[in-house]
mmCIF file with all atom_site columns, C-alpha atoms in Angstrom:
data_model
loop_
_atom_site.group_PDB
_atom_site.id
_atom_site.type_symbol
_atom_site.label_atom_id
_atom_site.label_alt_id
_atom_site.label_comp_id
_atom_site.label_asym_id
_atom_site.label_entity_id
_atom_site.label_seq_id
_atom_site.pdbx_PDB_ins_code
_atom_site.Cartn_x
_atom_site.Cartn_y
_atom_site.Cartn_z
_atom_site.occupancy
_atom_site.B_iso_or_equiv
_atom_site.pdbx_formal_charge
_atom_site.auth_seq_id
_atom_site.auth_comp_id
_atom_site.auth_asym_id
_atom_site.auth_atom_id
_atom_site.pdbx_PDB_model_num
ATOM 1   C CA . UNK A 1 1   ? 111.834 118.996 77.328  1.00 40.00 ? 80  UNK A CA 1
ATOM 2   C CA . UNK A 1 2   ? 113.133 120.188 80.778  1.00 44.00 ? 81  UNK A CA 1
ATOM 3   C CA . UNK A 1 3   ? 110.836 123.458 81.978  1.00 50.00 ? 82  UNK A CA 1
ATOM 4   C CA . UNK A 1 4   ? 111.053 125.619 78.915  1.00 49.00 ? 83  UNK A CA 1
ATOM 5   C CA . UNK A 1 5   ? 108.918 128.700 78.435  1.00 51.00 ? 84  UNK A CA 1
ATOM 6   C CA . UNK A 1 6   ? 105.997 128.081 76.716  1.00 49.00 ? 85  UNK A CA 1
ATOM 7   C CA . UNK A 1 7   ? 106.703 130.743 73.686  1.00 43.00 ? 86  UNK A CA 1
ATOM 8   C CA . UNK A 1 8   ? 109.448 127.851 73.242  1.00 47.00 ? 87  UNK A CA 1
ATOM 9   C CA . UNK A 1 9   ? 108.156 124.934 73.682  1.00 52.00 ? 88  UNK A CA 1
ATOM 10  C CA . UNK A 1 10  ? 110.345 121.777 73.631  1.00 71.00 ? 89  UNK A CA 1
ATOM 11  C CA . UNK A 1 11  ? 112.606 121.640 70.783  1.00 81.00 ? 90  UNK A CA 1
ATOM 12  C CA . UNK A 1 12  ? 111.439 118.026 70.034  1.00 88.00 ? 91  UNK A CA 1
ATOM 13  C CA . UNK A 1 13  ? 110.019 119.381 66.622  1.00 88.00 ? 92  UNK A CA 1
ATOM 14  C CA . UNK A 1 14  ? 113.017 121.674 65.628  1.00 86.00 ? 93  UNK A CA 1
ATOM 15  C CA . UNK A 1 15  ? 115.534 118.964 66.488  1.00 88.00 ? 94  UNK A CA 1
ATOM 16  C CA . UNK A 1 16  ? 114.026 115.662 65.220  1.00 92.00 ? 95  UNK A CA 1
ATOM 17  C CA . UNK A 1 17  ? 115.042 116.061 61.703  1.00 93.00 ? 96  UNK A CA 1
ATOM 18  C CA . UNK A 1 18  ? 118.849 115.860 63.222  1.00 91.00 ? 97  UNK A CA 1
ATOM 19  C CA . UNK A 1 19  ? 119.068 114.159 66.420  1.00 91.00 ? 98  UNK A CA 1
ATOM 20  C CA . UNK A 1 20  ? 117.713 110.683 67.563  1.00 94.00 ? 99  UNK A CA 1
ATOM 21  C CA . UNK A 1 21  ? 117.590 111.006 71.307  1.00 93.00 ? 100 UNK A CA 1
ATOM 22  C CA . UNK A 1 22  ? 115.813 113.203 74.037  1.00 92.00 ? 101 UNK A CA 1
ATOM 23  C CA . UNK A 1 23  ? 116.006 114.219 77.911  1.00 91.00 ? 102 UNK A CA 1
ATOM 24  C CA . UNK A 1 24  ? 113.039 114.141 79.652  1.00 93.00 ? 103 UNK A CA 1
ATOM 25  C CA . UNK A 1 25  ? 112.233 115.037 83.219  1.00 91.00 ? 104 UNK A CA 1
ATOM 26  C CA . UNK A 1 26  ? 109.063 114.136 84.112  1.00 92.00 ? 105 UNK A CA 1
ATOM 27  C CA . UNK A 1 27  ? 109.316 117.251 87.243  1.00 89.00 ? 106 UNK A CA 1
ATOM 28  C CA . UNK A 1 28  ? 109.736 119.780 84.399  1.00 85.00 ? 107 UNK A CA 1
ATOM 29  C CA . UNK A 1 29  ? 107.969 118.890 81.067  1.00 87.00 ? 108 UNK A CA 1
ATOM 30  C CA . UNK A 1 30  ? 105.662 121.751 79.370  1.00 83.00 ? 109 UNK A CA 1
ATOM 31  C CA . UNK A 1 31  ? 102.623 121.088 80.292  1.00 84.00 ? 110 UNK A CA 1
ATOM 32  C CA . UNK A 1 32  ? 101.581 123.554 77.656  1.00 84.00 ? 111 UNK A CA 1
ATOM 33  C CA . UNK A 1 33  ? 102.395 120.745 75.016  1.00 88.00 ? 112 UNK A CA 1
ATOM 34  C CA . UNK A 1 34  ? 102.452 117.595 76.837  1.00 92.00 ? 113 UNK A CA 1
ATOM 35  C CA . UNK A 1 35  ? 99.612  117.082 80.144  1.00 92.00 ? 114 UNK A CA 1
ATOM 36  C CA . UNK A 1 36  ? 101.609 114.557 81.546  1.00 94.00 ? 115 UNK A CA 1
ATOM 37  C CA . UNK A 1 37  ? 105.622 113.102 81.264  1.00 94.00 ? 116 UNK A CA 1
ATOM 38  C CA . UNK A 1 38  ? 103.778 109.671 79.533  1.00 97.00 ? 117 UNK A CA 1
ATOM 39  C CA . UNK A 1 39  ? 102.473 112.071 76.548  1.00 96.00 ? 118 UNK A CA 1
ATOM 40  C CA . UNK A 1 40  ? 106.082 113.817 76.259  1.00 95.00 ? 119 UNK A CA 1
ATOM 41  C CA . UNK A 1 41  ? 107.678 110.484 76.544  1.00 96.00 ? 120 UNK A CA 1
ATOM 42  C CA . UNK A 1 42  ? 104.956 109.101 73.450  1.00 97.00 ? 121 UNK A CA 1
ATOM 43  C CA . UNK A 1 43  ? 104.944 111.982 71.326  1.00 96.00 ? 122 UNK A CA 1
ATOM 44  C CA . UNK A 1 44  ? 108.962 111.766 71.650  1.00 95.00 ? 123 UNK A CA 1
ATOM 45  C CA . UNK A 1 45  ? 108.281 108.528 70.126  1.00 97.00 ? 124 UNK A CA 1
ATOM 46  C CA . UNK A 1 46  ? 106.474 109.961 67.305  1.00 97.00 ? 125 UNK A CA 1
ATOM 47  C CA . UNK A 1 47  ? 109.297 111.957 65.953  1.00 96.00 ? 126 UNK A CA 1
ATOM 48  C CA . UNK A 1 48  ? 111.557 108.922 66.435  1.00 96.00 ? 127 UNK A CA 1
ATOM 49  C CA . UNK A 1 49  ? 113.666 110.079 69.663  1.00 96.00 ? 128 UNK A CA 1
ATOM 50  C CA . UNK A 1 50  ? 114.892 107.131 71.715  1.00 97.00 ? 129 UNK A CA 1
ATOM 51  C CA . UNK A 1 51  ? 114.175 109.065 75.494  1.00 96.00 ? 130 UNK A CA 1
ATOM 52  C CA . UNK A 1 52  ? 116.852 109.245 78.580  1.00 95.00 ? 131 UNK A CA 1
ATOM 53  C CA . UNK A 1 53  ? 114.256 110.010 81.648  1.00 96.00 ? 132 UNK A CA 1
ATOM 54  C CA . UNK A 1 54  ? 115.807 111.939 83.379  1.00 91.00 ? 133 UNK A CA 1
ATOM 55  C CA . UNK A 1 55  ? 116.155 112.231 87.284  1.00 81.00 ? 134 UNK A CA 1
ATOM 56  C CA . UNK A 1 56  ? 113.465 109.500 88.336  1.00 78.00 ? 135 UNK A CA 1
ATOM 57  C CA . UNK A 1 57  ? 113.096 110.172 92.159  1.00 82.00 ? 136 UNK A CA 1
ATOM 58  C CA . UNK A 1 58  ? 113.377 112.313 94.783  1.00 88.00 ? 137 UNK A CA 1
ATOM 59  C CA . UNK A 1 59  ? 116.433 110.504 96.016  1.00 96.00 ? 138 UNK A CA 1
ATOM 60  C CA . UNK A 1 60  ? 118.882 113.279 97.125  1.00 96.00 ? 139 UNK A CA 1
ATOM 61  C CA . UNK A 1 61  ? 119.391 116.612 98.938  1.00 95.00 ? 140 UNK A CA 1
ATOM 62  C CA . UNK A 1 62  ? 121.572 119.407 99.707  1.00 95.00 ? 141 UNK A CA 1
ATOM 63  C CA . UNK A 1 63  ? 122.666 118.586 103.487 1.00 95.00 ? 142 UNK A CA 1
ATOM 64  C CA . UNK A 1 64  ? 124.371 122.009 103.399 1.00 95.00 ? 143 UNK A CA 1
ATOM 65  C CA . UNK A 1 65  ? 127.561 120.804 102.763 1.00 95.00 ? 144 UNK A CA 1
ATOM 66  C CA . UNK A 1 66  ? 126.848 118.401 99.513  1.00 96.00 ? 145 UNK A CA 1
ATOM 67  C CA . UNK A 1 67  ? 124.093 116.538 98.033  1.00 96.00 ? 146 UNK A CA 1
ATOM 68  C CA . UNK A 1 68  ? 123.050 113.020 99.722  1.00 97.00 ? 147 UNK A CA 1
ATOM 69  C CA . UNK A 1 69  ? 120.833 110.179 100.101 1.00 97.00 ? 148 UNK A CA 1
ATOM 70  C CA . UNK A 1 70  ? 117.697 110.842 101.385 1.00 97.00 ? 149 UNK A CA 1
ATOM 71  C CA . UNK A 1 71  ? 117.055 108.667 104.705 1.00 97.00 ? 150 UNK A CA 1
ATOM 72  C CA . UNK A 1 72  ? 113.794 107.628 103.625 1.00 97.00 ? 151 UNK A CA 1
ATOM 73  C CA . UNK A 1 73  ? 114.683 107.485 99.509  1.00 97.00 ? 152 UNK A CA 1
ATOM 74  C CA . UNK A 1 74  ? 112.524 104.385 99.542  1.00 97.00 ? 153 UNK A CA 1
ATOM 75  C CA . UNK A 1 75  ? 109.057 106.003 100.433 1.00 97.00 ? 154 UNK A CA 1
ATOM 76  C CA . UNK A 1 76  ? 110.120 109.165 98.666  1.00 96.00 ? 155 UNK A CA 1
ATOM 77  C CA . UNK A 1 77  ? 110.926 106.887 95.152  1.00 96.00 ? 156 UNK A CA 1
ATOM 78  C CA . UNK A 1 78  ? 107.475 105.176 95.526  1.00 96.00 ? 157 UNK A CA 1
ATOM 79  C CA . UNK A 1 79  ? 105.528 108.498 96.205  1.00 96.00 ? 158 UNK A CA 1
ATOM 80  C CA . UNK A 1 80  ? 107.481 109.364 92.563  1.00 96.00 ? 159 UNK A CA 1
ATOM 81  C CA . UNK A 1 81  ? 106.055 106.752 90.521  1.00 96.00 ? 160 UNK A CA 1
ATOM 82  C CA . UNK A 1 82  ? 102.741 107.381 92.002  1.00 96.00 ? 161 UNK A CA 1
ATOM 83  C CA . UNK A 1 83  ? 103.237 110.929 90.704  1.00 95.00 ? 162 UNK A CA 1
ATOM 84  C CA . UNK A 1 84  ? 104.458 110.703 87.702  1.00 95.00 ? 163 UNK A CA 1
ATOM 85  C CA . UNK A 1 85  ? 103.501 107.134 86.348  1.00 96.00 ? 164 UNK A CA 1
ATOM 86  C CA . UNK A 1 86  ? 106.585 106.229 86.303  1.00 97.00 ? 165 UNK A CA 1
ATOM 87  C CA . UNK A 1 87  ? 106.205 102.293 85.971  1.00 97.00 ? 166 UNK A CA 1
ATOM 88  C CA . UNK A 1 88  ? 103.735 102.839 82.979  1.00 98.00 ? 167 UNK A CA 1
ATOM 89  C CA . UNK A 1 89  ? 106.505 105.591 81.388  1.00 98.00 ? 168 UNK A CA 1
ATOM 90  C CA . UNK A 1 90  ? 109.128 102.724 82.024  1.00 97.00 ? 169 UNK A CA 1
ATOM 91  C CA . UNK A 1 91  ? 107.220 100.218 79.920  1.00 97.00 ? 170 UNK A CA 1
ATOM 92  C CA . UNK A 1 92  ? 107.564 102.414 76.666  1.00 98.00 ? 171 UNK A CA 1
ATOM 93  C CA . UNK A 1 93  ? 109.662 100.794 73.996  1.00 98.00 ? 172 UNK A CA 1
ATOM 94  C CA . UNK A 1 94  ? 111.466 103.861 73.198  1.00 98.00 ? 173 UNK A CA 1
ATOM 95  C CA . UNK A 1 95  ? 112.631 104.505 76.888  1.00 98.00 ? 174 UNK A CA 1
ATOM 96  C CA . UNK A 1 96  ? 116.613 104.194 76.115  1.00 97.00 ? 175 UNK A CA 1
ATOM 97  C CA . UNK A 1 97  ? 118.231 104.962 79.793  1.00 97.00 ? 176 UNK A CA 1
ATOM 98  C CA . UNK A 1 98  ? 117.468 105.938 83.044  1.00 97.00 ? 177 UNK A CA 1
ATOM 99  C CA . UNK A 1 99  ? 119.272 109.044 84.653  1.00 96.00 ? 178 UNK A CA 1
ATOM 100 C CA . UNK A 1 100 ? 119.594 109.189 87.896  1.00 95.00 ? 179 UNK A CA 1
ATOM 101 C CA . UNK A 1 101 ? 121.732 112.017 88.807  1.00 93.00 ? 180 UNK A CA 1
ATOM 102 C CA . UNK A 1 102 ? 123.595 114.911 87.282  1.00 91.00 ? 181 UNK A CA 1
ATOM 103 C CA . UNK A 1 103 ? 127.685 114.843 88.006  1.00 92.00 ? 182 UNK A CA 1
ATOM 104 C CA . UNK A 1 104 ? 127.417 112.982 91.423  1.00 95.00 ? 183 UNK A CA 1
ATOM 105 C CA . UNK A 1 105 ? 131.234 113.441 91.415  1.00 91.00 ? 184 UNK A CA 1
ATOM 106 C CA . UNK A 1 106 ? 131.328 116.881 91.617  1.00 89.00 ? 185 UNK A CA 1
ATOM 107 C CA . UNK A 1 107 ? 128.143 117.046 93.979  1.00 93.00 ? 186 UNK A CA 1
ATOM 108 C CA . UNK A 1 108 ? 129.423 114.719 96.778  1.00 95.00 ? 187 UNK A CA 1
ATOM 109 C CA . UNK A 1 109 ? 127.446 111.696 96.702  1.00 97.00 ? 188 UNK A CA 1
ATOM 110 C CA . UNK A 1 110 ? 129.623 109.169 97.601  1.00 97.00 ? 189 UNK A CA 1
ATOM 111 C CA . UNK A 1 111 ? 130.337 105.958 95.779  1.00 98.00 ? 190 UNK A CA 1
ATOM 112 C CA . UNK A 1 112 ? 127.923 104.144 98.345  1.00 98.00 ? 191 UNK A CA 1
ATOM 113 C CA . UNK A 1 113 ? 124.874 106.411 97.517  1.00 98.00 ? 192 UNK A CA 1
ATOM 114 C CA . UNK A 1 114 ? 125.429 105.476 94.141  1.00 98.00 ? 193 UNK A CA 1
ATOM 115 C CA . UNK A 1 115 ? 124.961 101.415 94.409  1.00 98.00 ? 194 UNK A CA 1
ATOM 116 C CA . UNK A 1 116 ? 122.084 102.196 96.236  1.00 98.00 ? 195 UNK A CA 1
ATOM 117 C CA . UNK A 1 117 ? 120.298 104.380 93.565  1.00 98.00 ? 196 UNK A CA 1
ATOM 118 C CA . UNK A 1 118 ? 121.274 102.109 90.926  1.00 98.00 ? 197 UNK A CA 1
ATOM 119 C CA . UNK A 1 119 ? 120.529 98.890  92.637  1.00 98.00 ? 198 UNK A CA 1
ATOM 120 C CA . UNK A 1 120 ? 116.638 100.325 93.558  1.00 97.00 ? 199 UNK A CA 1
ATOM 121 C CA . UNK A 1 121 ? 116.529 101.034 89.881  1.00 97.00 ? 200 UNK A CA 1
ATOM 122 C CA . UNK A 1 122 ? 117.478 98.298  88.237  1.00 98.00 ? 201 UNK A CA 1
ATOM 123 C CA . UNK A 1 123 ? 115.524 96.449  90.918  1.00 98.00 ? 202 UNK A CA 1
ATOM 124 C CA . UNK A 1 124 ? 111.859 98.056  90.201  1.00 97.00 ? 203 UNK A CA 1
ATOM 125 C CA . UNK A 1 125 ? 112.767 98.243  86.309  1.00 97.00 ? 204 UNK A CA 1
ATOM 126 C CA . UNK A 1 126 ? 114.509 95.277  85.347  1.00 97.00 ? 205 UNK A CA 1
ATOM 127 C CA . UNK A 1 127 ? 116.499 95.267  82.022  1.00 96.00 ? 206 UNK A CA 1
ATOM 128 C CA . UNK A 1 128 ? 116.684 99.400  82.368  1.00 97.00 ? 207 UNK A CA 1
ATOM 129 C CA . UNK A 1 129 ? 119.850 101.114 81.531  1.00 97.00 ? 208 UNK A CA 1
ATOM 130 C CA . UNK A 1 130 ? 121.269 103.801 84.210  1.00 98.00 ? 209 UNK A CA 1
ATOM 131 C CA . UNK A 1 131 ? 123.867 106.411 83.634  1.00 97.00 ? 210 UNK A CA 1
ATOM 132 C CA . UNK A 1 132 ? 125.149 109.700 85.287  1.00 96.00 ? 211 UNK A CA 1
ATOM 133 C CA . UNK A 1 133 ? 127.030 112.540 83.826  1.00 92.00 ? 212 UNK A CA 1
ATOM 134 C CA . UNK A 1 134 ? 130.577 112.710 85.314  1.00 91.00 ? 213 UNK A CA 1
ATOM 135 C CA . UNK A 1 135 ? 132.647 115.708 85.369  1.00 84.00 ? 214 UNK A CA 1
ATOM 136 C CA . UNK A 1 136 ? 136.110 113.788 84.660  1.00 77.00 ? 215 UNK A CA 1
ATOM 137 C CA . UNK A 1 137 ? 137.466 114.833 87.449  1.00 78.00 ? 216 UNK A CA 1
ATOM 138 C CA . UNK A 1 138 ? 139.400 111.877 89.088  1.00 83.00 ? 217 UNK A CA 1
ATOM 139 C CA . UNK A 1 139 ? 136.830 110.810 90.945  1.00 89.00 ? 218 UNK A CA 1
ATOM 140 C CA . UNK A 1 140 ? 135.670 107.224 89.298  1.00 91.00 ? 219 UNK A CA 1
ATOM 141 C CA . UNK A 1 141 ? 140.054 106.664 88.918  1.00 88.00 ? 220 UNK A CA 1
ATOM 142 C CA . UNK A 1 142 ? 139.891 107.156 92.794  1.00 91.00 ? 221 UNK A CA 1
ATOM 143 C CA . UNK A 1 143 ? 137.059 105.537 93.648  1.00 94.00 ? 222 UNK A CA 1
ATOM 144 C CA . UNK A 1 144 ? 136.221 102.829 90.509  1.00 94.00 ? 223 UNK A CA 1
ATOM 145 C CA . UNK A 1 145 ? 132.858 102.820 88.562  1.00 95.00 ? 224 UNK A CA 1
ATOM 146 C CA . UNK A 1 146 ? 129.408 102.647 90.800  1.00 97.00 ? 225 UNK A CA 1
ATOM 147 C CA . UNK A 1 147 ? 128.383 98.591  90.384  1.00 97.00 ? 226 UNK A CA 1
ATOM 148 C CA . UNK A 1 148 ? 125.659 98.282  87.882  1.00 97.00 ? 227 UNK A CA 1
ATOM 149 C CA . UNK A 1 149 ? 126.148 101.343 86.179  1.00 97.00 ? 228 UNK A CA 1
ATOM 150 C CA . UNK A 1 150 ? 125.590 100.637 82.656  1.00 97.00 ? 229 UNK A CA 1
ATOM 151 C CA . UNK A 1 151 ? 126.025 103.653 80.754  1.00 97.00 ? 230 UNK A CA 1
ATOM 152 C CA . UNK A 1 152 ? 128.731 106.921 81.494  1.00 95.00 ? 231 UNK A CA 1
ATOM 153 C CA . UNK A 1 153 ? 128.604 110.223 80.357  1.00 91.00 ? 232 UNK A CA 1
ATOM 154 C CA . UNK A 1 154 ? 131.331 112.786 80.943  1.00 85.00 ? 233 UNK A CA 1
ATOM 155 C CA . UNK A 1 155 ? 131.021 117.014 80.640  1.00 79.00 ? 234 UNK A CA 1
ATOM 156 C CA . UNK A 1 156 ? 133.840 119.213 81.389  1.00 68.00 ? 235 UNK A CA 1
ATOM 157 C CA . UNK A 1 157 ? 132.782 122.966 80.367  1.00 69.00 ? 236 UNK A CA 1
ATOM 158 C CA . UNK A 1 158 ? 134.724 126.606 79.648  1.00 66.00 ? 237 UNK A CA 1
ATOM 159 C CA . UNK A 1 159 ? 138.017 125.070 79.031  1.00 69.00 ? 238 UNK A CA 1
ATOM 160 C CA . UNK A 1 160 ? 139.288 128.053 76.086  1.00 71.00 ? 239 UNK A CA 1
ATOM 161 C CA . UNK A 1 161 ? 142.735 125.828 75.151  1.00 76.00 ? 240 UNK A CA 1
ATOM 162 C CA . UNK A 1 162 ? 142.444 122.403 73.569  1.00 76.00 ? 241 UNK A CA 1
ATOM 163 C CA . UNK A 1 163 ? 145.644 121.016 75.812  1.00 80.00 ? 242 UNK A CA 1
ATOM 164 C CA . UNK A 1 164 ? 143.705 121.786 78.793  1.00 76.00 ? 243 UNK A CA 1
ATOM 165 C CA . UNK A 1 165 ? 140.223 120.356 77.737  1.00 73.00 ? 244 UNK A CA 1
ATOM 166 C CA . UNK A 1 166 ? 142.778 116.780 76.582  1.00 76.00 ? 245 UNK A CA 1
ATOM 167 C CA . UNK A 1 167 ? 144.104 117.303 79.817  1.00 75.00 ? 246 UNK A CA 1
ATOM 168 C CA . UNK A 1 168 ? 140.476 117.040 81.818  1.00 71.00 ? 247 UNK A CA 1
ATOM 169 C CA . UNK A 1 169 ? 138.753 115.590 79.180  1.00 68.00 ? 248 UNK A CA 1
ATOM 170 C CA . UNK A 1 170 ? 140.187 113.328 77.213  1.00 69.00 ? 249 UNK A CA 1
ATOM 171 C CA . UNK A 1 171 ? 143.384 112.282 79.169  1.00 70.00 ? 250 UNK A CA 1
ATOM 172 C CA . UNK A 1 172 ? 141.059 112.349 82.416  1.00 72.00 ? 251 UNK A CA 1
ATOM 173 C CA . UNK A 1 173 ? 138.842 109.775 83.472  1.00 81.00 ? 252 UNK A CA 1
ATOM 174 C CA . UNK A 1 174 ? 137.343 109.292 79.768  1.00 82.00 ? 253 UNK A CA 1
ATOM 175 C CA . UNK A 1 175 ? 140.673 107.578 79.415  1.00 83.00 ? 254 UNK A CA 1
ATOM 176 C CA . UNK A 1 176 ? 140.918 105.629 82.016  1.00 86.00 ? 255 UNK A CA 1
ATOM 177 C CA . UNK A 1 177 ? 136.967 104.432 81.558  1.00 89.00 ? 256 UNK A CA 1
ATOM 178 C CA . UNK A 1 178 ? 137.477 103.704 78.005  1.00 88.00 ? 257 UNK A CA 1
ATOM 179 C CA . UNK A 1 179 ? 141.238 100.937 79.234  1.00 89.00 ? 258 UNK A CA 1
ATOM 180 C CA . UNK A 1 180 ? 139.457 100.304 81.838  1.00 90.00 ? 259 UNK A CA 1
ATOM 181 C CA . UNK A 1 181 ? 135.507 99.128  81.319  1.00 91.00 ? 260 UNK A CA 1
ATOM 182 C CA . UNK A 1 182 ? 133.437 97.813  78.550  1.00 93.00 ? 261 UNK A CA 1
ATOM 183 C CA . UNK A 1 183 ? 130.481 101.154 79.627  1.00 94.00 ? 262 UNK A CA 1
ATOM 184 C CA . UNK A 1 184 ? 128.550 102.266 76.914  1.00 94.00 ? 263 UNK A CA 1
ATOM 185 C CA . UNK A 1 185 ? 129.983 106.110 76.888  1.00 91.00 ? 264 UNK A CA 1
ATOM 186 C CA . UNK A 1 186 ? 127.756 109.303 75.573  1.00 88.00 ? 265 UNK A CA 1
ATOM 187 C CA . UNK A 1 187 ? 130.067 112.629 75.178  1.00 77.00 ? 266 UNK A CA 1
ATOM 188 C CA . UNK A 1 188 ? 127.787 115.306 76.877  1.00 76.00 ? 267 UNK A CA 1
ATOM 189 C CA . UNK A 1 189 ? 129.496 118.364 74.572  1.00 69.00 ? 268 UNK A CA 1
ATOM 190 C CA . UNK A 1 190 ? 129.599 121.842 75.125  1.00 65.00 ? 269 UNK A CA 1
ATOM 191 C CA . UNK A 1 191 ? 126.798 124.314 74.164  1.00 62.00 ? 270 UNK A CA 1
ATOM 192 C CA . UNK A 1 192 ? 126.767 127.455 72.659  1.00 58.00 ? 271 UNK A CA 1
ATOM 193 C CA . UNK A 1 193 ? 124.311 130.494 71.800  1.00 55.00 ? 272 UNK A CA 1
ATOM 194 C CA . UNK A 1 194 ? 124.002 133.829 72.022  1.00 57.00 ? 273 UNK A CA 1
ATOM 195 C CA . UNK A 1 195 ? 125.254 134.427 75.306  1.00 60.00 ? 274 UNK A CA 1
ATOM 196 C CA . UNK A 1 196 ? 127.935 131.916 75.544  1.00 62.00 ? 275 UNK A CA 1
ATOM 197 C CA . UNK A 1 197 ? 130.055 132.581 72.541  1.00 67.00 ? 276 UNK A CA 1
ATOM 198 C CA . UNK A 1 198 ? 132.815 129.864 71.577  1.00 66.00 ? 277 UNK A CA 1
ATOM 199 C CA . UNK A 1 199 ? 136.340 131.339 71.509  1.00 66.00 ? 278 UNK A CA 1
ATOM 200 C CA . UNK A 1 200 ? 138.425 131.141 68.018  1.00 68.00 ? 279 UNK A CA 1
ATOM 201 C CA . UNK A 1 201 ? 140.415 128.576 69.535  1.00 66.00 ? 280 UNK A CA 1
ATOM 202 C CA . UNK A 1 202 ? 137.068 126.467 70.727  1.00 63.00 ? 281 UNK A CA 1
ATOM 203 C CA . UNK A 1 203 ? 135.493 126.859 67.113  1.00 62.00 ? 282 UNK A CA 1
ATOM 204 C CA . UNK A 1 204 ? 138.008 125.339 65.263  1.00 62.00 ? 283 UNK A CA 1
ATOM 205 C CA . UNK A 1 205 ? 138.456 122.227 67.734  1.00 56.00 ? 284 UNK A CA 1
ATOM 206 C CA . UNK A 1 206 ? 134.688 121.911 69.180  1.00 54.00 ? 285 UNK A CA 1
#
């Protein structure tokens, strides 16, 4: 449901009769087919997708050098829920988890930044789930798991040899999450289509 063009649409139709779960951003919906992020997040419902809302707040920014907490996050989350009805969105039954941030690892926000994202979350929406994508990097060996994360996804794209996506993926700090924690962990795989074509190698492993 994030910003497609409207000869598209969403893919909620074509991909209900297979999957159970959808991303929503409530910035980027199609309006087109849904007014508003509640109707996206209802009619997801319909077709039975459990919904991971995606991005809820305008809590970083690109300081030139990496992406960080906005000084005034508070007023800037509150203006959000104004927006986009957020608190009535986060009363819907099928409302699984709440993402907060795409691969913080790999986009500098530091451990710190984190908490404090979570914390505000968990604080307006008590009983929510959070969870980030991580890139598997090292980072969360290095610097432990953000407090009151619940839920971890990992990525790690273009790898064409299966010792070197072990080696990042796998081996990296999916391994060291899954000795270490008791986090509810969602593989975030690796797409294809027409103009990213899977090597030999990929197809037979993917």
């Amino acid at each position: 449901a994030a910003n497609p063009p409207a000869s598209l649409g969403d893919f909620m139709e074509e991909t209900s009769s297979f999957s159970n779960i959808m991303f929503i951003s409530p910035t980027t919906i199609n309006n087109l087919v849904d007014p508003t992020p509640l109707d996206a997040v209802r009619r997801a419902k319909s077709l039975g997708f459990k919904v991971i809302l995606g991005t809820p707040g305008d809590f970083f920014y690109h300081d030139g050098s990496r992406w960080a907490l906005h000084p005034d996050w508070q007023t800037r989350f509150t203006n959000y829920r104004t927006q986009y009805n957020l608190d009535q969105i986060m009363k819907e039954p099928n409302v699984f988890a709440v993402y907060f941030m795409d691969e913080p690892d790999g986009n500098g926000v530091t451990k710190s930044e984190q908490e404090t994202v979570i914390q505000a979350l968990h604080t307006t929406y008590p009983g929510s789930k959070v969870m980030a994508t991580y890139q598997g990097t090292g980072w969360l060996r290095q610097n432990g798991i953000p407090n009151g994360l619940d839920i971890i996804s990992f990525d790690n794209y273009g790898h064409q040899r299966r010792e070197d996506y072990d080696r990042w993926f796998v081996q990296g700090d999916l391994d060291w999450i899954i000795q270490n924690s008791n986090l509810l962990i969602i593989l975030t795989a690796e797409a294809f289509d027409g103009n990213f074509v899977p090597f030999p190698e990929q197809q037979s492993w993917y």
